[in-house]
Each structure stands twice: as structure tokens, then as C-alpha cells.
Amino acid sequence: MYSIYIPMHSNPSYEEIKNKIEESFKELMLSTPKILKNDSGDIEIFGKKEDEVCVFSSTFLEPLLREFPKCNWMGDVRTRGSWLFAGIVVYAVAKNFGEIILNDSGARIGVPGSYSVHDFHAVIKNELAKARTRNT
């Protein structure tokens, strides 16, 4: 399982996360995913395809662990499935609650490192265009 991290200014509620994910999928002209909160408090996101599944969670960061001083929380999107699907969830969270995306592994979406929300959005749009071309 791989993760992409989002330093966040606040710890959004389930409803806030759900609404922002739905908005971002609509913005990208995609079907709205099914979004559920599980027993451990993590948020599970399911698309229409079997590999479209990921999990969002957030963790409070102690001051000594904060790489970004204004960000008290770290969001984490994990998947074993579609990185494009998970990337859209990452984009939704970062766009609304953070300002940077940390892709340490570089798996599937770009190269290892950090992205601004704007740059990550461009990567997502490019990957969606490629996927749409393959499916036509």
C-alpha cells in the first residue's frame, strides 16, 4: 500500500471531506464516488471500478514533527488500486485544507517530491486525458 501525504491547516470533519471530494469529482466531470466513514474513523472512498478505492485519514502533528509550521495535521491517502483515483482524492483534500502534496514514493503520479495544488491538478488533468484517450 502506498500513501500520498497532505500537510493540513485543520482537521476537517467527515462531512467537510465528503463534500469537498464530491465537488472535486464533479469539477473533473467524473462520477461521484461512494464515501463512508469506517469504525476506526478513517474515510473510505469507492469509485465504480474495482480498483477505484482509497482511504483517507489524518493525524495530529506534535510541534517538533511539523515540517510546515502552519500545518498541525497530516492527511494521508492510501491505496493499492488506482493512483489516479486516489490522486483526485488527494487533490480535493489539498485544494481545500492544505497547500502542498508530498509524494514520497513517486508511485504512478509524477516523481518523488512535493507538488503545489496547482501543479498536482495539472498532473491529474493530464492523467485523466490519457485515461480517456485509452478508453475511446
mmCIF file with all atom_site columns, C-alpha atoms in Angstrom:
data_model
loop_
_atom_site.group_PDB
_atom_site.id
_atom_site.type_symbol
_atom_site.label_atom_id
_atom_site.label_alt_id
_atom_site.label_comp_id
_atom_site.label_asym_id
_atom_site.label_entity_id
_atom_site.label_seq_id
_atom_site.pdbx_PDB_ins_code
_atom_site.Cartn_x
_atom_site.Cartn_y
_atom_site.Cartn_z
_atom_site.occupancy
_atom_site.B_iso_or_equiv
_atom_site.pdbx_formal_charge
_atom_site.auth_seq_id
_atom_site.auth_comp_id
_atom_site.auth_asym_id
_atom_site.auth_atom_id
_atom_site.pdbx_PDB_model_num
ATOM 1   C CA . MET A 1 1   ? 0.000   0.000  0.000   1.00 0.00 ? 1   MET A CA 1
ATOM 2   C CA . TYR A 1 2   ? 1.296   3.437  -0.936  1.00 0.00 ? 2   TYR A CA 1
ATOM 3   C CA . SER A 1 3   ? 0.479   6.818  0.570   1.00 0.00 ? 3   SER A CA 1
ATOM 4   C CA . ILE A 1 4   ? 0.443   10.414 -0.529  1.00 0.00 ? 4   ILE A CA 1
ATOM 5   C CA . TYR A 1 5   ? 0.509   12.991 2.270   1.00 0.00 ? 5   TYR A CA 1
ATOM 6   C CA . ILE A 1 6   ? -1.112  16.394 2.647   1.00 0.00 ? 6   ILE A CA 1
ATOM 7   C CA . PRO A 1 7   ? 0.008   18.798 5.409   1.00 0.00 ? 7   PRO A CA 1
ATOM 8   C CA . MET A 1 8   ? -3.254  20.432 6.537   1.00 0.00 ? 8   MET A CA 1
ATOM 9   C CA . HIS A 1 9   ? -4.176  23.640 8.371   1.00 0.00 ? 9   HIS A CA 1
ATOM 10  C CA . SER A 1 10  ? -7.105  21.974 10.154  1.00 0.00 ? 10  SER A CA 1
ATOM 11  C CA . ASN A 1 11  ? -8.652  18.575 10.748  1.00 0.00 ? 11  ASN A CA 1
ATOM 12  C CA . PRO A 1 12  ? -11.777 18.565 8.576   1.00 0.00 ? 12  PRO A CA 1
ATOM 13  C CA . SER A 1 13  ? -14.884 16.663 9.604   1.00 0.00 ? 13  SER A CA 1
ATOM 14  C CA . TYR A 1 14  ? -16.221 13.683 7.697   1.00 0.00 ? 14  TYR A CA 1
ATOM 15  C CA . GLU A 1 15  ? -18.920 15.884 6.136   1.00 0.00 ? 15  GLU A CA 1
ATOM 16  C CA . GLU A 1 16  ? -16.383 18.510 5.046   1.00 0.00 ? 16  GLU A CA 1
ATOM 17  C CA . ILE A 1 17  ? -14.131 15.873 3.450   1.00 0.00 ? 17  ILE A CA 1
ATOM 18  C CA . LYS A 1 18  ? -17.095 14.164 1.800   1.00 0.00 ? 18  LYS A CA 1
ATOM 19  C CA . ASN A 1 19  ? -18.422 17.423 0.338   1.00 0.00 ? 19  ASN A CA 1
ATOM 20  C CA . LYS A 1 20  ? -15.031 18.533 -1.000  1.00 0.00 ? 20  LYS A CA 1
ATOM 21  C CA . ILE A 1 21  ? -14.285 15.136 -2.580  1.00 0.00 ? 21  ILE A CA 1
ATOM 22  C CA . GLU A 1 22  ? -17.695 15.156 -4.281  1.00 0.00 ? 22  GLU A CA 1
ATOM 23  C CA . GLU A 1 23  ? -17.103 18.733 -5.526  1.00 0.00 ? 23  GLU A CA 1
ATOM 24  C CA . SER A 1 24  ? -13.707 17.820 -6.983  1.00 0.00 ? 24  SER A CA 1
ATOM 25  C CA . PHE A 1 25  ? -15.025 14.758 -8.815  1.00 0.00 ? 25  PHE A CA 1
ATOM 26  C CA . LYS A 1 26  ? -17.805 16.928 -10.299 1.00 0.00 ? 26  LYS A CA 1
ATOM 27  C CA . GLU A 1 27  ? -15.263 19.625 -11.239 1.00 0.00 ? 27  GLU A CA 1
ATOM 28  C CA . LEU A 1 28  ? -13.323 16.972 -13.188 1.00 0.00 ? 28  LEU A CA 1
ATOM 29  C CA . MET A 1 29  ? -16.583 15.681 -14.761 1.00 0.00 ? 29  MET A CA 1
ATOM 30  C CA . LEU A 1 30  ? -16.373 12.287 -13.061 1.00 0.00 ? 30  LEU A CA 1
ATOM 31  C CA . SER A 1 31  ? -18.969 10.145 -11.308 1.00 0.00 ? 31  SER A CA 1
ATOM 32  C CA . THR A 1 32  ? -19.326 10.915 -7.629  1.00 0.00 ? 32  THR A CA 1
ATOM 33  C CA . PRO A 1 33  ? -17.706 8.187  -5.515  1.00 0.00 ? 33  PRO A CA 1
ATOM 34  C CA . LYS A 1 34  ? -19.255 6.435  -2.538  1.00 0.00 ? 34  LYS A CA 1
ATOM 35  C CA . ILE A 1 35  ? -17.744 7.880  0.660   1.00 0.00 ? 35  ILE A CA 1
ATOM 36  C CA . LEU A 1 36  ? -18.057 6.141  4.031   1.00 0.00 ? 36  LEU A CA 1
ATOM 37  C CA . LYS A 1 37  ? -16.593 6.585  7.491   1.00 0.00 ? 37  LYS A CA 1
ATOM 38  C CA . ASN A 1 38  ? -15.388 3.281  8.943   1.00 0.00 ? 38  ASN A CA 1
ATOM 39  C CA . ASP A 1 39  ? -15.298 2.148  12.588  1.00 0.00 ? 39  ASP A CA 1
ATOM 40  C CA . SER A 1 40  ? -11.730 3.409  13.091  1.00 0.00 ? 40  SER A CA 1
ATOM 41  C CA . GLY A 1 41  ? -12.686 6.904  11.881  1.00 0.00 ? 41  GLY A CA 1
ATOM 42  C CA . ASP A 1 42  ? -10.930 6.619  8.517   1.00 0.00 ? 42  ASP A CA 1
ATOM 43  C CA . ILE A 1 43  ? -12.810 7.697  5.409   1.00 0.00 ? 43  ILE A CA 1
ATOM 44  C CA . GLU A 1 44  ? -13.124 5.110  2.645   1.00 0.00 ? 44  GLU A CA 1
ATOM 45  C CA . ILE A 1 45  ? -13.734 6.246  -0.916  1.00 0.00 ? 45  ILE A CA 1
ATOM 46  C CA . PHE A 1 46  ? -15.076 3.864  -3.597  1.00 0.00 ? 46  PHE A CA 1
ATOM 47  C CA . GLY A 1 47  ? -15.419 4.505  -7.322  1.00 0.00 ? 47  GLY A CA 1
ATOM 48  C CA . LYS A 1 48  ? -17.267 2.492  -9.929  1.00 0.00 ? 48  LYS A CA 1
ATOM 49  C CA . LYS A 1 49  ? -14.347 0.231  -10.863 1.00 0.00 ? 49  LYS A CA 1
ATOM 50  C CA . GLU A 1 50  ? -12.910 -2.462 -8.615  1.00 0.00 ? 50  GLU A CA 1
ATOM 51  C CA . ASP A 1 51  ? -9.500  -0.757 -8.354  1.00 0.00 ? 51  ASP A CA 1
ATOM 52  C CA . GLU A 1 52  ? -11.007 2.645  -7.515  1.00 0.00 ? 52  GLU A CA 1
ATOM 53  C CA . VAL A 1 53  ? -10.671 2.555  -3.767  1.00 0.00 ? 53  VAL A CA 1
ATOM 54  C CA . CYS A 1 54  ? -8.636  4.533  -1.270  1.00 0.00 ? 54  CYS A CA 1
ATOM 55  C CA . VAL A 1 55  ? -8.640  5.515  2.392   1.00 0.00 ? 55  VAL A CA 1
ATOM 56  C CA . PHE A 1 56  ? -8.158  8.970  3.926   1.00 0.00 ? 56  PHE A CA 1
ATOM 57  C CA . SER A 1 57  ? -7.035  9.537  7.494   1.00 0.00 ? 57  SER A CA 1
ATOM 58  C CA . SER A 1 58  ? -5.484  12.414 9.404   1.00 0.00 ? 58  SER A CA 1
ATOM 59  C CA . THR A 1 59  ? -3.041  12.643 12.279  1.00 0.00 ? 59  THR A CA 1
ATOM 60  C CA . PHE A 1 60  ? -2.232  15.475 14.674  1.00 0.00 ? 60  PHE A CA 1
ATOM 61  C CA . LEU A 1 61  ? 1.401   16.542 14.424  1.00 0.00 ? 61  LEU A CA 1
ATOM 62  C CA . GLU A 1 62  ? 3.329   17.489 17.539  1.00 0.00 ? 62  GLU A CA 1
ATOM 63  C CA . PRO A 1 63  ? 5.161   20.811 17.094  1.00 0.00 ? 63  PRO A CA 1
ATOM 64  C CA . LEU A 1 64  ? 8.585   19.155 16.813  1.00 0.00 ? 64  LEU A CA 1
ATOM 65  C CA . LEU A 1 65  ? 7.363   16.986 13.912  1.00 0.00 ? 65  LEU A CA 1
ATOM 66  C CA . ARG A 1 66  ? 5.938   19.819 11.828  1.00 0.00 ? 66  ARG A CA 1
ATOM 67  C CA . GLU A 1 67  ? 7.815   20.469 8.632   1.00 0.00 ? 67  GLU A CA 1
ATOM 68  C CA . PHE A 1 68  ? 5.233   23.116 7.731   1.00 0.00 ? 68  PHE A CA 1
ATOM 69  C CA . PRO A 1 69  ? 4.672   25.387 10.767  1.00 0.00 ? 69  PRO A CA 1
ATOM 70  C CA . LYS A 1 70  ? 1.081   26.374 9.899   1.00 0.00 ? 70  LYS A CA 1
ATOM 71  C CA . CYS A 1 71  ? 0.006   22.769 9.405   1.00 0.00 ? 71  CYS A CA 1
ATOM 72  C CA . ASN A 1 72  ? -0.991  20.991 12.607  1.00 0.00 ? 72  ASN A CA 1
ATOM 73  C CA . TRP A 1 73  ? -2.415  17.951 10.817  1.00 0.00 ? 73  TRP A CA 1
ATOM 74  C CA . MET A 1 74  ? -1.171  15.471 8.229   1.00 0.00 ? 74  MET A CA 1
ATOM 75  C CA . GLY A 1 75  ? -3.652  13.926 5.822   1.00 0.00 ? 75  GLY A CA 1
ATOM 76  C CA . ASP A 1 76  ? -2.824  10.544 4.322   1.00 0.00 ? 76  ASP A CA 1
ATOM 77  C CA . VAL A 1 77  ? -4.448  8.956  1.261   1.00 0.00 ? 77  VAL A CA 1
ATOM 78  C CA . ARG A 1 78  ? -3.618  5.262  0.855   1.00 0.00 ? 78  ARG A CA 1
ATOM 79  C CA . THR A 1 79  ? -4.399  2.875  -1.971  1.00 0.00 ? 79  THR A CA 1
ATOM 80  C CA . ARG A 1 80  ? -3.458  -0.442 -3.507  1.00 0.00 ? 80  ARG A CA 1
ATOM 81  C CA . GLY A 1 81  ? -5.602  0.354  -6.505  1.00 0.00 ? 81  GLY A CA 1
ATOM 82  C CA . SER A 1 82  ? -5.834  3.229  -8.972  1.00 0.00 ? 82  SER A CA 1
ATOM 83  C CA . TRP A 1 83  ? -3.376  6.018  -8.232  1.00 0.00 ? 83  TRP A CA 1
ATOM 84  C CA . LEU A 1 84  ? -5.356  8.330  -10.493 1.00 0.00 ? 84  LEU A CA 1
ATOM 85  C CA . PHE A 1 85  ? -8.492  7.782  -8.405  1.00 0.00 ? 85  PHE A CA 1
ATOM 86  C CA . ALA A 1 86  ? -6.532  8.302  -5.171  1.00 0.00 ? 86  ALA A CA 1
ATOM 87  C CA . GLY A 1 87  ? -4.860  11.341 -6.727  1.00 0.00 ? 87  GLY A CA 1
ATOM 88  C CA . ILE A 1 88  ? -8.211  13.012 -7.261  1.00 0.00 ? 88  ILE A CA 1
ATOM 89  C CA . VAL A 1 89  ? -8.982  12.497 -3.566  1.00 0.00 ? 89  VAL A CA 1
ATOM 90  C CA . VAL A 1 90  ? -5.547  13.947 -2.680  1.00 0.00 ? 90  VAL A CA 1
ATOM 91  C CA . TYR A 1 91  ? -6.265  16.944 -4.913  1.00 0.00 ? 91  TYR A CA 1
ATOM 92  C CA . ALA A 1 92  ? -9.654  17.520 -3.216  1.00 0.00 ? 92  ALA A CA 1
ATOM 93  C CA . VAL A 1 93  ? -8.139  17.445 0.270   1.00 0.00 ? 93  VAL A CA 1
ATOM 94  C CA . ALA A 1 94  ? -5.098  19.580 -0.572  1.00 0.00 ? 94  ALA A CA 1
ATOM 95  C CA . LYS A 1 95  ? -7.110  22.148 -2.523  1.00 0.00 ? 95  LYS A CA 1
ATOM 96  C CA . ASN A 1 96  ? -9.405  22.756 0.431   1.00 0.00 ? 96  ASN A CA 1
ATOM 97  C CA . PHE A 1 97  ? -7.395  22.043 3.572   1.00 0.00 ? 97  PHE A CA 1
ATOM 98  C CA . GLY A 1 98  ? -3.694  22.259 2.662   1.00 0.00 ? 98  GLY A CA 1
ATOM 99  C CA . GLU A 1 99  ? -1.384  23.784 0.113   1.00 0.00 ? 99  GLU A CA 1
ATOM 100 C CA . ILE A 1 100 ? 1.162   21.128 -0.795  1.00 0.00 ? 100 ILE A CA 1
ATOM 101 C CA . ILE A 1 101 ? 1.205   17.425 -1.663  1.00 0.00 ? 101 ILE A CA 1
ATOM 102 C CA . LEU A 1 102 ? 4.026   15.135 -0.582  1.00 0.00 ? 102 LEU A CA 1
ATOM 103 C CA . ASN A 1 103 ? 4.505   12.152 -2.881  1.00 0.00 ? 103 ASN A CA 1
ATOM 104 C CA . ASP A 1 104 ? 7.498   10.460 -1.267  1.00 0.00 ? 104 ASP A CA 1
ATOM 105 C CA . SER A 1 105 ? 7.264   7.276  -3.303  1.00 0.00 ? 105 SER A CA 1
ATOM 106 C CA . GLY A 1 106 ? 6.670   8.899  -6.678  1.00 0.00 ? 106 GLY A CA 1
ATOM 107 C CA . ALA A 1 107 ? 4.415   5.942  -7.428  1.00 0.00 ? 107 ALA A CA 1
ATOM 108 C CA . ARG A 1 108 ? 2.307   6.365  -10.545 1.00 0.00 ? 108 ARG A CA 1
ATOM 109 C CA . ILE A 1 109 ? 1.822   10.113 -10.304 1.00 0.00 ? 109 ILE A CA 1
ATOM 110 C CA . GLY A 1 110 ? 4.923   12.014 -11.310 1.00 0.00 ? 110 GLY A CA 1
ATOM 111 C CA . VAL A 1 111 ? 8.194   11.786 -9.493  1.00 0.00 ? 111 VAL A CA 1
ATOM 112 C CA . PRO A 1 112 ? 9.039   11.674 -5.793  1.00 0.00 ? 112 PRO A CA 1
ATOM 113 C CA . GLY A 1 113 ? 8.814   15.053 -4.145  1.00 0.00 ? 113 GLY A CA 1
ATOM 114 C CA . SER A 1 114 ? 6.319   17.750 -3.394  1.00 0.00 ? 114 SER A CA 1
ATOM 115 C CA . TYR A 1 115 ? 3.719   19.426 -5.575  1.00 0.00 ? 115 TYR A CA 1
ATOM 116 C CA . SER A 1 116 ? 1.744   22.625 -5.235  1.00 0.00 ? 116 SER A CA 1
ATOM 117 C CA . VAL A 1 117 ? -2.008  22.111 -5.537  1.00 0.00 ? 117 VAL A CA 1
ATOM 118 C CA . HIS A 1 118 ? -1.872  23.851 -8.926  1.00 0.00 ? 118 HIS A CA 1
ATOM 119 C CA . ASP A 1 119 ? 0.900   21.567 -10.238 1.00 0.00 ? 119 ASP A CA 1
ATOM 120 C CA . PHE A 1 120 ? -0.797  18.443 -8.888  1.00 0.00 ? 120 PHE A CA 1
ATOM 121 C CA . HIS A 1 121 ? -4.069  19.486 -10.525 1.00 0.00 ? 121 HIS A CA 1
ATOM 122 C CA . ALA A 1 122 ? -2.216  19.718 -13.863 1.00 0.00 ? 122 ALA A CA 1
ATOM 123 C CA . VAL A 1 123 ? -0.836  16.188 -13.360 1.00 0.00 ? 123 VAL A CA 1
ATOM 124 C CA . ILE A 1 124 ? -4.320  14.854 -12.567 1.00 0.00 ? 124 ILE A CA 1
ATOM 125 C CA . LYS A 1 125 ? -5.864  16.541 -15.627 1.00 0.00 ? 125 LYS A CA 1
ATOM 126 C CA . ASN A 1 126 ? -3.095  15.166 -17.852 1.00 0.00 ? 126 ASN A CA 1
ATOM 127 C CA . GLU A 1 127 ? -3.539  11.630 -16.476 1.00 0.00 ? 127 GLU A CA 1
ATOM 128 C CA . LEU A 1 128 ? -7.327  11.868 -16.916 1.00 0.00 ? 128 LEU A CA 1
ATOM 129 C CA . ALA A 1 129 ? -6.866  12.932 -20.543 1.00 0.00 ? 129 ALA A CA 1
ATOM 130 C CA . LYS A 1 130 ? -4.598  9.923  -21.147 1.00 0.00 ? 130 LYS A CA 1
ATOM 131 C CA . ALA A 1 131 ? -7.112  7.588  -19.487 1.00 0.00 ? 131 ALA A CA 1
ATOM 132 C CA . ARG A 1 132 ? -9.984  8.988  -21.543 1.00 0.00 ? 132 ARG A CA 1
ATOM 133 C CA . THR A 1 133 ? -7.966  8.535  -24.746 1.00 0.00 ? 133 THR A CA 1
ATOM 134 C CA . ARG A 1 134 ? -7.243  4.885  -23.857 1.00 0.00 ? 134 ARG A CA 1
ATOM 135 C CA . ASN A 1 135 ? -10.926 4.241  -23.179 1.00 0.00 ? 135 ASN A CA 1
ATOM 136 C CA . THR A 1 136 ? -12.181 5.576  -26.519 1.00 0.00 ? 136 THR A CA 1
#
